[in-house]
């Protein structure tokens, strides 16, 4: 199947700093990418949907100024957690798809804010 | 709006025993259904999916799931589990749209623990 690579797999940052997470589709062009967050013992919650070249659509309750999403090319989307706080510590996963296909998931990024 | 219910948060089962992980969904439109598996400290992997056609779908590692429209269920089964099946399993649903798959709604997950 198609490969989606997410980087970094783990990151620790200080409170108040920003962290960027990359999501790349390695062998296909991803017209749509999704960003999810998974809290401990909970399911994945969709944060936002991004289409290449346009602004991301955020789910209700997700602060778009805090979680900046850029989908500048058909193979790369980035999620930047700005002014991170300990409550932002979570497991972030991206997925990518082409029209007519299922979404393929990245390996996830474990963010710890100290 | 869609929702997915996985009633069992944890399912312990002895090795080589059968297992069923339950999943029920609700949606006002026709759906695609998925099971994903997440091994410790890893991302999600698609285990199997129902799009159309036969209501019984199988994975390459012995799991199967049956779409039951009248009961709005998509339970996952395996006749004989292995230690390596220990993982968390997520049931998911997506509306059918002409443009292809749309966003996916996940259940809360079921942790399968296979006991030697």
CSV table of C-alpha atoms in Angstrom, one decimal:
chain,number,residue,atom,x,y,z
A,1,UNK,CA,0.0,0.0,0.0
A,2,UNK,CA,0.9,3.7,-0.1
A,3,UNK,CA,3.4,5.0,2.4
A,4,UNK,CA,2.9,8.1,4.6
A,5,UNK,CA,5.9,9.2,6.6
A,6,UNK,CA,5.6,11.4,9.6
A,7,UNK,CA,8.5,13.2,11.3
A,8,UNK,CA,9.6,13.3,14.0
A,9,UNK,CA,8.3,10.2,15.7
A,10,UNK,CA,8.9,11.7,19.2
A,11,UNK,CA,9.6,15.3,20.3
A,12,UNK,CA,10.0,16.9,23.7
A,13,UNK,CA,9.8,20.7,23.9
A,14,UNK,CA,9.6,23.4,26.5
A,15,UNK,CA,6.4,25.1,27.3
A,16,UNK,CA,5.9,28.2,25.2
A,17,UNK,CA,7.9,27.0,22.2
A,18,UNK,CA,6.6,25.9,18.9
A,19,UNK,CA,6.9,22.5,17.3
A,20,UNK,CA,6.5,21.5,13.6
A,21,UNK,CA,5.4,18.0,12.6
A,22,UNK,CA,5.7,16.9,9.0
A,23,UNK,CA,3.6,14.5,7.1
A,24,UNK,CA,4.7,13.3,3.7
A,25,UNK,CA,3.2,11.0,1.1
A,26,UNK,CA,6.1,9.1,-0.3
A,27,UNK,CA,4.7,7.4,-3.4
A,28,UNK,CA,1.5,9.2,-4.2
A,29,UNK,CA,0.0,12.6,-4.5
A,30,UNK,CA,-2.1,13.4,-1.5
A,31,UNK,CA,-4.9,15.8,-2.5
A,32,UNK,CA,-6.3,15.7,1.0
A,33,UNK,CA,-4.5,15.3,4.4
A,34,UNK,CA,-6.0,14.8,7.8
A,35,UNK,CA,-4.6,15.6,11.2
A,36,UNK,CA,-5.7,13.6,14.2
A,37,UNK,CA,-4.9,13.8,17.9
A,38,UNK,CA,-5.1,10.9,20.3
A,39,UNK,CA,-5.2,11.3,24.0
A,40,UNK,CA,-4.3,8.4,26.3
A,41,UNK,CA,-7.0,5.8,26.4
A,42,UNK,CA,-9.0,7.6,23.9
A,43,UNK,CA,-9.8,7.3,20.2
A,44,UNK,CA,-8.4,9.5,17.4
A,45,UNK,CA,-10.1,12.9,17.2
A,46,UNK,CA,-10.0,14.7,13.9
A,47,UNK,CA,-8.4,18.1,14.2
A,48,UNK,CA,-8.5,19.4,10.7
A,49,UNK,CA,-8.7,18.5,7.0
A,50,UNK,CA,-6.4,20.2,4.5
A,51,UNK,CA,-6.6,20.2,0.7
A,52,UNK,CA,-3.5,21.1,-1.2
A,53,UNK,CA,-3.2,24.8,-1.9
A,54,UNK,CA,-6.1,25.8,0.2
A,55,UNK,CA,-6.8,26.7,3.9
A,56,UNK,CA,-7.4,23.9,6.3
A,57,UNK,CA,-10.9,23.2,7.6
A,58,UNK,CA,-10.8,22.8,11.4
A,59,UNK,CA,-13.1,20.8,13.5
A,60,UNK,CA,-15.2,22.5,16.2
A,61,UNK,CA,-13.2,23.3,19.2
A,62,UNK,CA,-9.8,23.2,17.6
A,63,UNK,CA,-7.9,26.5,17.7
A,64,UNK,CA,-6.7,27.2,14.2
A,65,UNK,CA,-4.2,29.9,15.5
A,66,UNK,CA,-2.7,27.4,17.8
A,67,UNK,CA,-2.5,24.4,15.4
A,68,UNK,CA,-1.2,25.8,12.1
A,69,UNK,CA,-1.6,23.5,9.2
A,70,UNK,CA,0.1,24.1,5.8
A,71,UNK,CA,-0.5,21.8,2.8
A,72,UNK,CA,1.7,23.6,0.3
A,73,UNK,CA,2.4,20.6,-2.0
A,74,UNK,CA,0.7,17.4,-3.0
A,75,UNK,CA,3.2,15.4,-0.9
A,76,UNK,CA,3.7,17.5,2.2
A,77,UNK,CA,1.6,18.8,5.0
A,78,UNK,CA,2.8,20.3,8.2
A,79,UNK,CA,1.2,20.8,11.6
A,80,UNK,CA,2.8,23.5,13.8
A,81,UNK,CA,1.8,23.6,17.5
A,82,UNK,CA,2.4,27.1,18.5
A,83,UNK,CA,3.2,28.2,22.1
A,84,UNK,CA,2.9,24.6,23.2
A,85,UNK,CA,1.7,23.9,26.8
A,86,UNK,CA,1.7,20.6,28.7
A,87,UNK,CA,-2.0,20.0,27.9
A,88,UNK,CA,-1.0,19.8,24.2
A,89,UNK,CA,1.0,16.7,25.0
A,90,UNK,CA,-0.5,14.0,22.9
A,91,UNK,CA,-0.1,11.6,20.0
A,92,UNK,CA,-0.6,13.3,16.7
A,93,UNK,CA,-1.3,11.3,13.5
A,94,UNK,CA,-1.7,12.4,9.9
A,95,UNK,CA,-3.4,10.6,7.1
A,96,UNK,CA,-3.3,11.3,3.4
A,97,UNK,CA,-5.5,10.2,0.5
A,98,UNK,CA,-6.2,10.6,-3.2
A,99,UNK,CA,-9.8,10.8,-4.5
A,100,UNK,CA,-11.4,7.4,-4.6
A,101,UNK,CA,-8.9,5.8,-2.2
A,102,UNK,CA,-8.8,5.1,1.5
A,103,UNK,CA,-6.7,7.3,3.7
A,104,UNK,CA,-3.2,6.0,4.6
A,105,UNK,CA,-1.8,6.9,8.0
A,106,UNK,CA,1.6,8.0,9.2
A,107,UNK,CA,3.4,6.5,12.1
A,108,UNK,CA,2.4,9.3,14.5
A,109,UNK,CA,4.3,11.8,16.6
A,110,UNK,CA,4.5,11.6,20.3
A,111,UNK,CA,4.6,15.2,21.6
A,112,UNK,CA,5.6,15.9,25.2
A,113,UNK,CA,5.6,19.5,26.4
A,114,UNK,CA,7.5,20.0,29.6
B,1,UNK,CA,-23.4,12.8,11.7
B,2,UNK,CA,-21.8,9.5,12.2
B,3,UNK,CA,-20.8,7.7,15.3
B,4,UNK,CA,-19.0,4.4,16.1
B,5,UNK,CA,-19.4,2.4,19.3
B,6,UNK,CA,-16.9,-0.1,20.6
B,7,UNK,CA,-18.4,-1.4,23.8
B,8,UNK,CA,-15.4,-3.4,24.9
B,9,UNK,CA,-12.4,-1.3,25.9
B,10,UNK,CA,-10.3,-4.3,26.7
B,11,UNK,CA,-10.6,-8.0,25.6
B,12,UNK,CA,-8.3,-10.5,27.2
B,13,UNK,CA,-8.2,-13.9,25.4
B,14,UNK,CA,-6.0,-16.9,25.6
B,15,UNK,CA,-3.7,-17.8,22.7
B,16,UNK,CA,-5.3,-19.9,20.1
B,17,UNK,CA,-8.8,-19.1,21.3
B,18,UNK,CA,-11.3,-17.3,19.1
B,19,UNK,CA,-12.1,-13.6,19.6
B,20,UNK,CA,-14.8,-11.2,18.5
B,21,UNK,CA,-14.4,-7.4,18.8
B,22,UNK,CA,-17.7,-5.6,18.6
B,23,UNK,CA,-18.4,-2.5,16.6
B,24,UNK,CA,-21.7,-0.8,16.0
B,25,UNK,CA,-22.2,2.4,14.0
B,26,UNK,CA,-24.8,5.0,13.2
B,27,UNK,CA,-25.2,7.1,10.1
B,28,UNK,CA,-27.9,8.6,8.1
B,29,UNK,CA,-26.3,7.7,4.8
B,30,UNK,CA,-24.6,4.7,3.3
B,31,UNK,CA,-21.1,4.1,4.7
B,32,UNK,CA,-17.7,2.5,4.2
B,33,UNK,CA,-16.5,0.6,7.3
B,34,UNK,CA,-12.9,-0.1,8.4
B,35,UNK,CA,-10.9,-1.8,11.1
B,36,UNK,CA,-7.5,-0.4,11.9
B,37,UNK,CA,-4.9,-1.9,14.2
B,38,UNK,CA,-2.4,0.1,16.3
B,39,UNK,CA,0.6,-1.8,17.7
B,40,UNK,CA,2.3,-0.2,20.7
B,41,UNK,CA,4.0,3.1,19.9
B,42,UNK,CA,3.1,2.8,16.2
B,43,UNK,CA,0.7,4.5,13.9
B,44,UNK,CA,-2.5,3.0,12.5
B,45,UNK,CA,-2.6,0.2,9.9
B,46,UNK,CA,-5.6,-0.7,7.9
B,47,UNK,CA,-6.7,-4.2,8.8
B,48,UNK,CA,-9.7,-4.6,6.5
B,49,UNK,CA,-12.5,-2.6,4.9
B,50,UNK,CA,-16.0,-2.9,3.6
B,51,UNK,CA,-16.8,-0.8,0.6
B,52,UNK,CA,-19.4,-2.8,-1.3
B,53,UNK,CA,-20.2,-6.3,-2.5
B,54,UNK,CA,-19.7,-9.2,-0.2
B,55,UNK,CA,-20.6,-8.4,3.3
B,56,UNK,CA,-17.8,-10.6,4.7
B,57,UNK,CA,-14.3,-9.2,4.3
B,58,UNK,CA,-11.0,-10.8,5.3
B,59,UNK,CA,-7.5,-9.6,6.1
B,60,UNK,CA,-4.3,-11.4,5.2
B,61,UNK,CA,-3.6,-12.4,8.8
B,62,UNK,CA,-6.8,-14.3,9.5
B,63,UNK,CA,-9.2,-11.6,10.7
B,64,UNK,CA,-12.6,-11.2,9.2
B,65,UNK,CA,-15.5,-8.8,9.6
B,66,UNK,CA,-19.1,-9.0,8.5
B,67,UNK,CA,-21.1,-6.0,7.6
B,68,UNK,CA,-24.7,-6.3,9.0
B,69,UNK,CA,-26.8,-3.5,7.7
B,70,UNK,CA,-29.9,-4.4,9.7
B,71,UNK,CA,-27.9,-4.5,13.0
B,72,UNK,CA,-25.6,-1.6,11.9
B,73,UNK,CA,-22.7,-3.7,13.0
B,74,UNK,CA,-19.2,-4.6,11.7
B,75,UNK,CA,-17.8,-7.0,14.3
B,76,UNK,CA,-14.2,-8.3,13.9
B,77,UNK,CA,-13.5,-11.9,14.4
B,78,UNK,CA,-10.5,-14.3,14.4
B,79,UNK,CA,-10.9,-18.1,15.0
B,80,UNK,CA,-7.5,-18.5,16.7
B,81,UNK,CA,-5.5,-15.6,18.0
B,82,UNK,CA,-1.7,-15.3,18.3
B,83,UNK,CA,0.5,-13.4,20.7
B,84,UNK,CA,1.4,-11.1,17.9
B,85,UNK,CA,-2.3,-10.0,17.6
B,86,UNK,CA,-1.9,-8.1,20.9
B,87,UNK,CA,-2.7,-4.5,19.9
B,88,UNK,CA,-5.5,-1.9,19.9
B,89,UNK,CA,-8.2,-2.2,17.3
B,90,UNK,CA,-10.2,0.7,16.1
B,91,UNK,CA,-13.4,0.5,14.1
B,92,UNK,CA,-14.1,3.4,11.8
B,93,UNK,CA,-16.8,4.7,9.5
B,94,UNK,CA,-16.8,7.0,6.5
B,95,UNK,CA,-19.7,8.4,4.6
B,96,UNK,CA,-20.0,7.4,0.9
B,97,UNK,CA,-19.5,10.4,-1.3
B,98,UNK,CA,-19.2,10.5,-5.0
B,99,UNK,CA,-15.8,12.2,-4.7
B,100,UNK,CA,-14.3,9.2,-2.8
B,101,UNK,CA,-13.6,8.6,0.8
B,102,UNK,CA,-14.3,11.4,3.2
B,103,UNK,CA,-13.1,11.9,6.8
B,104,UNK,CA,-13.2,9.0,9.0
B,105,UNK,CA,-14.8,8.7,12.4
B,106,UNK,CA,-13.2,6.4,14.8
B,107,UNK,CA,-14.5,4.3,17.7
B,108,UNK,CA,-12.8,4.5,21.1
B,109,UNK,CA,-10.8,1.4,20.4
B,110,UNK,CA,-10.6,-2.1,21.9
B,111,UNK,CA,-7.3,-3.4,23.4
B,112,UNK,CA,-6.9,-7.0,22.6
B,113,UNK,CA,-4.6,-8.8,25.0
B,114,UNK,CA,-3.6,-12.3,24.1
B,115,UNK,CA,-2.5,-14.3,27.1
B,116,UNK,CA,0.1,-17.1,26.5
